[in-house]
Every structure is written in C-alpha cells, then in structure tokens.
PDB file of C-alpha atoms in Angstrom:
ATOM      1  CA  MET A   1       8.837  24.597  13.529  1.00 36.00           C
ATOM      2  CA  SER A   2       7.759  21.821  15.983  1.00 35.00           C
ATOM      3  CA  LYS A   3       4.167  21.772  17.245  1.00 35.00           C
ATOM      4  CA  MET A   4       3.152  19.010  19.524  1.00 35.00           C
ATOM      5  CA  LEU A   5      -0.540  19.131  20.170  1.00 34.00           C
ATOM      6  CA  VAL A   6      -2.406  17.600  23.381  1.00 34.00           C
ATOM      7  CA  THR A   7      -4.531  14.571  22.213  1.00 33.00           C
ATOM      8  CA  ARG A   8      -8.153  13.918  23.435  1.00 36.00           C
ATOM      9  CA  SER A   9      -6.791  11.787  26.592  1.00 38.00           C
ATOM     10  CA  LEU A  10      -5.903  14.388  29.195  1.00 43.00           C
ATOM     11  CA  LYS A  11      -4.233  11.882  31.684  1.00 42.00           C
ATOM     12  CA  ALA A  12      -1.266  12.030  29.332  1.00 40.00           C
ATOM     13  CA  LEU A  13      -0.579  15.939  29.651  1.00 47.00           C
ATOM     14  CA  CYS A  14       3.162  16.066  30.560  1.00 49.00           C
ATOM     15  CA  PRO A  15       5.521  18.628  29.374  1.00 51.00           C
ATOM     16  CA  VAL A  16       4.630  19.825  25.971  1.00 50.00           C
ATOM     17  CA  SER A  17       7.122  21.364  23.056  1.00 49.00           C
ATOM     18  CA  ILE A  18       5.712  24.179  21.081  1.00 51.00           C
ATOM     19  CA  ASN A  19       8.182  25.954  18.648  1.00 55.00           C
ATOM     20  CA  ASN A  20      10.825  23.498  19.934  1.00 55.00           C
ATOM     21  CA  LYS A  21      10.629  25.267  23.422  1.00 57.00           C
ATOM     22  CA  VAL A  22       9.157  22.926  26.413  1.00 57.00           C
ATOM     23  CA  THR A  23       6.654  23.712  28.744  1.00 71.00           C
ATOM     24  CA  MET A  24       5.246  22.336  31.812  1.00 84.00           C
ATOM     25  CA  PRO A  25       1.450  22.114  32.728  1.00 93.00           C
ATOM     26  CA  VAL A  26       0.274  24.969  34.783  1.00 95.00           C
ATOM     27  CA  ARG A  27      -2.520  25.652  37.519  1.00 94.00           C
ATOM     28  CA  ILE A  28      -4.274  28.713  38.305  1.00 95.00           C
ATOM     29  CA  ILE A  29      -6.773  28.843  41.020  1.00 94.00           C
ATOM     30  CA  TYR A  30      -8.616  32.179  41.337  1.00 95.00           C
ATOM     31  CA  ALA A  31     -11.639  33.525  43.431  1.00 94.00           C
ATOM     32  CA  SER A  32     -14.071  36.323  42.385  1.00 96.00           C
ATOM     33  CA  GLN A  33     -17.389  37.948  43.156  1.00 96.00           C
ATOM     34  CA  ALA A  34     -20.371  36.997  40.978  1.00 96.00           C
ATOM     35  CA  ARG A  35     -22.697  40.077  39.703  1.00 96.00           C
ATOM     36  CA  SER A  36     -25.619  40.197  41.742  1.00 95.00           C
ATOM     37  CA  ASP A  37     -27.623  38.998  38.355  1.00 96.00           C
ATOM     38  CA  LEU A  38     -25.749  35.886  37.800  1.00 96.00           C
ATOM     39  CA  ARG A  39     -27.690  32.773  37.940  1.00 95.00           C
ATOM     40  CA  GLN A  40     -26.912  29.262  38.346  1.00 94.00           C
ATOM     41  CA  SER A  41     -28.040  28.684  34.971  1.00 95.00           C
ATOM     42  CA  ASP A  42     -25.494  31.120  33.738  1.00 96.00           C
ATOM     43  CA  ILE A  43     -22.811  29.185  35.603  1.00 95.00           C
ATOM     44  CA  ASP A  44     -24.435  26.325  33.926  1.00 95.00           C
ATOM     45  CA  GLU A  45     -24.137  27.426  30.390  1.00 96.00           C
ATOM     46  CA  VAL A  46     -20.400  28.323  30.958  1.00 95.00           C
ATOM     47  CA  VAL A  47     -19.624  24.895  32.202  1.00 95.00           C
ATOM     48  CA  ARG A  48     -21.692  23.417  29.136  1.00 95.00           C
ATOM     49  CA  LEU A  49     -19.183  25.575  26.764  1.00 95.00           C
ATOM     50  CA  SER A  50     -16.077  24.990  28.727  1.00 95.00           C
ATOM     51  CA  VAL A  51     -16.586  21.125  28.759  1.00 94.00           C
ATOM     52  CA  ILE A  52     -16.295  21.565  24.634  1.00 94.00           C
ATOM     53  CA  LYS A  53     -13.585  24.726  24.397  1.00 95.00           C
ATOM     54  CA  ASN A  54     -11.390  23.206  26.978  1.00 95.00           C
ATOM     55  CA  GLY A  55     -11.496  19.629  25.566  1.00 93.00           C
ATOM     56  CA  GLU A  56     -10.029  21.430  22.259  1.00 94.00           C
ATOM     57  CA  ARG A  57      -7.417  23.374  24.072  1.00 95.00           C
ATOM     58  CA  GLY A  58      -6.177  20.333  26.734  1.00 94.00           C
ATOM     59  CA  ILE A  59      -7.615  22.618  29.830  1.00 96.00           C
ATOM     60  CA  THR A  60      -9.055  20.490  32.517  1.00 95.00           C
ATOM     61  CA  GLY A  61     -10.555  22.045  35.524  1.00 93.00           C
ATOM     62  CA  VAL A  62     -13.552  22.567  38.308  1.00 94.00           C
ATOM     63  CA  LEU A  63     -15.801  25.532  38.768  1.00 95.00           C
ATOM     64  CA  ALA A  64     -17.817  26.242  42.001  1.00 94.00           C
ATOM     65  CA  PHE A  65     -20.352  28.997  42.343  1.00 94.00           C
ATOM     66  CA  ASP A  66     -22.513  29.429  45.645  1.00 92.00           C
ATOM     67  CA  GLY A  67     -24.743  32.364  44.446  1.00 92.00           C
ATOM     68  CA  ASN A  68     -22.104  35.136  45.379  1.00 93.00           C
ATOM     69  CA  GLN A  69     -18.466  33.725  44.975  1.00 94.00           C
ATOM     70  CA  ILE A  70     -16.702  31.674  42.398  1.00 95.00           C
ATOM     71  CA  VAL A  71     -13.689  29.519  42.796  1.00 94.00           C
ATOM     72  CA  GLN A  72     -12.030  27.904  39.752  1.00 95.00           C
ATOM     73  CA  ILE A  73      -9.178  25.725  39.096  1.00 95.00           C
ATOM     74  CA  LEU A  74      -7.655  25.608  35.966  1.00 96.00           C
ATOM     75  CA  GLU A  75      -5.006  23.212  34.715  1.00 95.00           C
ATOM     76  CA  GLY A  76      -3.369  22.883  31.169  1.00 96.00           C
ATOM     77  CA  PRO A  77      -0.707  23.816  28.737  1.00 96.00           C
ATOM     78  CA  GLN A  78       0.804  27.169  30.152  1.00 95.00           C
ATOM     79  CA  GLU A  79      -0.368  29.229  26.847  1.00 96.00           C
ATOM     80  CA  ALA A  80      -3.707  27.821  26.689  1.00 96.00           C
ATOM     81  CA  ILE A  81      -4.371  28.920  30.636  1.00 97.00           C
ATOM     82  CA  GLU A  82      -2.989  32.217  30.161  1.00 96.00           C
ATOM     83  CA  ASN A  83      -5.080  32.899  27.152  1.00 97.00           C
ATOM     84  CA  LEU A  84      -8.124  31.373  29.114  1.00 97.00           C
ATOM     85  CA  TYR A  85      -7.219  33.274  32.362  1.00 98.00           C
ATOM     86  CA  GLY A  86      -6.866  36.580  30.922  1.00 97.00           C
ATOM     87  CA  ARG A  87     -10.224  36.411  29.428  1.00 97.00           C
ATOM     88  CA  ILE A  88     -11.573  35.320  32.642  1.00 97.00           C
ATOM     89  CA  GLN A  89      -9.983  38.512  34.160  1.00 97.00           C
ATOM     90  CA  VAL A  90     -12.102  40.878  31.944  1.00 97.00           C
ATOM     91  CA  ASP A  91     -15.437  38.764  32.246  1.00 96.00           C
ATOM     92  CA  CYS A  92     -18.383  41.103  32.860  1.00 96.00           C
ATOM     93  CA  ARG A  93     -20.197  38.628  34.716  1.00 96.00           C
ATOM     94  CA  HIS A  94     -17.682  38.878  37.842  1.00 96.00           C
ATOM     95  CA  GLN A  95     -15.556  41.028  39.279  1.00 96.00           C
ATOM     96  CA  GLY A  96     -12.645  40.993  42.017  1.00 96.00           C
ATOM     97  CA  VAL A  97     -10.586  38.406  40.434  1.00 96.00           C
ATOM     98  CA  VAL A  98      -7.968  37.176  42.953  1.00 95.00           C
ATOM     99  CA  THR A  99      -5.313  34.711  42.117  1.00 94.00           C
ATOM    100  CA  LEU A 100      -4.985  32.295  44.645  1.00 91.00           C
ATOM    101  CA  ALA A 101      -2.081  29.929  42.948  1.00 91.00           C
ATOM    102  CA  ASN A 102      -0.625  29.748  39.533  1.00 94.00           C
ATOM    103  CA  HIS A 103       2.242  27.570  39.197  1.00 92.00           C
ATOM    104  CA  GLU A 104       3.685  24.752  37.008  1.00 93.00           C
ATOM    105  CA  ILE A 105       2.388  21.187  37.910  1.00 91.00           C
ATOM    106  CA  ASP A 106       3.795  17.579  37.263  1.00 88.00           C
ATOM    107  CA  ARG A 107       0.366  16.282  35.938  1.00 85.00           C
ATOM    108  CA  PRO A 108      -3.073  17.416  36.287  1.00 86.00           C
ATOM    109  CA  HIS A 109      -4.816  16.853  39.082  1.00 86.00           C
ATOM    110  CA  PHE A 110      -8.423  16.647  36.733  1.00 82.00           C
ATOM    111  CA  PRO A 111      -7.377  14.633  33.795  1.00 87.00           C
ATOM    112  CA  ASP A 112     -10.720  13.534  33.027  1.00 87.00           C
ATOM    113  CA  TRP A 113     -12.619  16.830  33.279  1.00 88.00           C
ATOM    114  CA  THR A 114     -12.578  19.132  30.767  1.00 91.00           C
ATOM    115  CA  MET A 115     -14.712  20.985  33.199  1.00 93.00           C
ATOM    116  CA  VAL A 116     -17.119  20.098  35.943  1.00 91.00           C
ATOM    117  CA  LYS A 117     -19.138  22.103  38.706  1.00 92.00           C
ATOM    118  CA  ARG A 118     -18.916  21.169  42.048  1.00 91.00           C
ATOM    119  CA  SER A 119     -20.086  22.764  45.456  1.00 89.00           C
ATOM    120  CA  ILE A 120     -18.278  25.554  46.681  1.00 88.00           C
ATOM    121  CA  VAL A 121     -17.056  23.773  50.034  1.00 88.00           C
ATOM    122  CA  ASP A 122     -15.782  21.000  48.443  1.00 87.00           C
ATOM    123  CA  VAL A 123     -13.899  23.134  45.809  1.00 88.00           C
ATOM    124  CA  LEU A 124     -12.362  25.553  48.779  1.00 85.00           C
ATOM    125  CA  LEU A 125     -11.279  22.070  50.485  1.00 86.00           C
ATOM    126  CA  LEU A 126      -9.662  21.194  47.415  1.00 85.00           C
ATOM    127  CA  VAL A 127      -7.984  24.604  47.023  1.00 83.00           C
ATOM    128  CA  ASN A 128      -6.391  24.019  50.641  1.00 81.00           C
ATOM    129  CA  ASP A 129      -5.273  20.825  49.528  1.00 79.00           C
ATOM    130  CA  LEU A 130      -3.745  21.656  46.387  1.00 78.00           C
ATOM    131  CA  ASN A 131      -2.053  24.798  47.999  1.00 68.00           C
ATOM    132  CA  LEU A 132      -0.560  22.630  50.952  1.00 58.00           C
ATOM    133  CA  GLY A 133       0.140  19.828  48.987  1.00 55.00           C
ATOM    134  CA  SER A 134       2.148  22.157  46.648  1.00 51.00           C
ATOM    135  CA  ARG A 135       4.365  23.298  49.600  1.00 45.00           C
ATOM    136  CA  GLY A 136       5.415  20.076  50.093  1.00 41.00           C
ATOM    137  CA  LYS A 137       8.448  19.946  52.212  1.00 38.00           C
ATOM    138  CA  GLU A 138       7.481  23.094  54.066  1.00 42.00           C
ATOM    139  CA  ASN A 139       4.439  21.565  55.212  1.00 40.00           C
ATOM    140  CA  LYS A 140       6.062  18.737  57.239  1.00 42.00           C
ATOM    141  CA  GLU A 141       8.467  20.976  58.536  1.00 43.00           C
ATOM    142  CA  LEU A 142       5.715  23.275  60.001  1.00 41.00           C
ATOM    143  CA  GLY A 143       4.061  20.140  61.288  1.00 44.00           C
ATOM    144  CA  THR A 144       0.629  20.579  59.178  1.00 43.00           C
ATOM    145  CA  ALA A 145      -0.854  18.331  56.615  1.00 44.00           C
ATOM    146  CA  SER A 146      -3.274  18.121  53.971  1.00 41.00           C
ATOM    147  CA  THR A 147      -5.530  15.243  52.887  1.00 41.00           C
ATOM    148  CA  LEU A 148      -3.025  15.243  50.320  1.00 39.00           C
ATOM    149  CA  ASP A 149      -0.280  14.581  52.568  1.00 40.00           C
ATOM    150  CA  CYS A 150      -2.005  11.697  54.486  1.00 40.00           C
ATOM    151  CA  CYS A 151      -3.713   9.674  51.661  1.00 40.00           C
ATOM    152  CA  PRO A 152      -3.571   8.355  47.967  1.00 39.00           C
ATOM    153  CA  PRO A 153      -3.315  11.179  45.556  1.00 41.00           C
ATOM    154  CA  ASP A 154      -6.992  11.002  44.472  1.00 46.00           C
ATOM    155  CA  THR A 155      -8.670  11.816  47.728  1.00 44.00           C
ATOM    156  CA  ALA A 156      -9.359  15.033  47.254  1.00 46.00           C
ATOM    157  CA  THR A 157     -10.643  14.369  43.615  1.00 46.00           C
ATOM    158  CA  ASP A 158     -12.817  11.559  45.520  1.00 51.00           C
ATOM    159  CA  VAL A 159     -14.183  14.397  47.178  1.00 45.00           C
ATOM    160  CA  LEU A 160     -15.527  16.164  44.243  1.00 46.00           C
ATOM    161  CA  GLN A 161     -16.863  13.134  43.004  1.00 48.00           C
ATOM    162  CA  GLY A 162     -19.220  13.046  46.131  1.00 48.00           C
ATOM    163  CA  GLN A 163     -16.477  10.068  47.734  1.00 46.00           C
ATOM    164  CA  ARG A 164     -16.046  11.515  51.431  1.00 43.00           C
ATOM    165  CA  PRO A 165     -12.900  10.097  52.650  1.00 40.00           C
ATOM    166  CA  THR A 166     -12.366   9.420  56.307  1.00 37.00           C
ATOM    167  CA  SER A 167     -12.023  12.509  58.482  1.00 35.00           C
ATOM    168  CA  ILE A 168      -8.629  14.000  58.364  1.00 36.00           C
ATOM    169  CA  ALA A 169      -8.782  13.658  62.085  1.00 34.00           C
ATOM    170  CA  THR A 170      -8.358  10.101  61.727  1.00 34.00           C
ATOM    171  CA  PHE A 171      -5.380   9.989  59.167  1.00 35.00           C
ATOM    172  CA  PRO A 172      -1.846   9.834  61.064  1.00 39.00           C
ATOM    173  CA  PRO A 173      -0.105  12.812  62.117  1.00 41.00           C
ATOM    174  CA  VAL A 174       2.575  14.143  60.209  1.00 40.00           C
ATOM    175  CA  GLU A 175       5.960  13.781  62.058  1.00 47.00           C
ATOM    176  CA  ARG A 176       7.385  16.897  63.407  1.00 43.00           C
ATOM    177  CA  PRO A 177      10.699  17.673  63.462  1.00 50.00           C
ATOM    178  CA  THR A 178      12.864  17.124  66.661  1.00 51.00           C
TER     179      THR A 178
END
C-alpha cells in the first residue's frame, strides 16, 4: 500500500499518490450566511485552530467574515478538502452554504497560508480573479480580463497581503478575437 504524505512545505503540493491513485490538489470556494450570534472572536478562534489542523492535513486557504457573510477558499489534497468541506457544510455557526467553485488545480495559490483571515472585499476580488483565471481561454474569447490574466500570478495574493496593485484599468487590455 503506497501512501505519500504532504510535507510541511506546502509549496511542493503537487499531484499526490495515495494507495497508488494519483490525485490533483483541489480548490473549493464557498459562501455562507453567519448565524446572528457569531462574533469576530469566534472567527478568530476558527482561524487559530485551522492554522494547526490545516497544516497537519496539507490544506491552505483564506477566510473572510464581514459580520454577516462568510467566504472561504480552501486548497489541498482532494480527500482532505472533501472531508473538511463536509464538516463545514453542517457546522451550526452558519447556514446556506453555497459552493462557488470546486475543481482541480495545478498548484495552490496560497502555499504558505494554512489559514489566514482577510477582508471580505479582498477575498471576493480574489474569488473573482481565481474564477476568471480558471476559465483561461474562454475569458480571452469573451474579451474579459482578470487581475490574473494581466499580472504576475502573485498579484491577487499581494492584494490579500495588503499590497494594492495598480488599478486594473491601467493594465493592458486583453485582445479580442477579430
């Protein structure tokens, strides 16, 4: 029985072989409605515990909470992400969990973050970029662009780290097909 474990260095998170079956890392993005009694300190505790548990499972991600809505991006080994997301969906601290994206990825976008909390605006911008970027050629055919299409791959992550990139309006436009 072959089993390869994810090491502490999540930068190397690539296809994983478990029981001789190769699986690609996955990304799940979801949004939900927080219960009215959920406090910022509750979210801080979720993030604190997630840093520890996610590190053990090879999971990375980012969480946003604005006092009402929760948006989270999770990346990692498929089985670990599916198990975690199953628990998230039945967590009593929120309701109305909606999956915004669920797909395989080539590499994690947050290789150094087992979990961080950021503003809801920054995470929604990143969700938009990740979703547009994941459609690749389709985007370019539609003539739409995301930050990920126009900038180095770390631009969206820079936004989350508090480094605001140049306005999207100053980036070169994507060429439209003729």
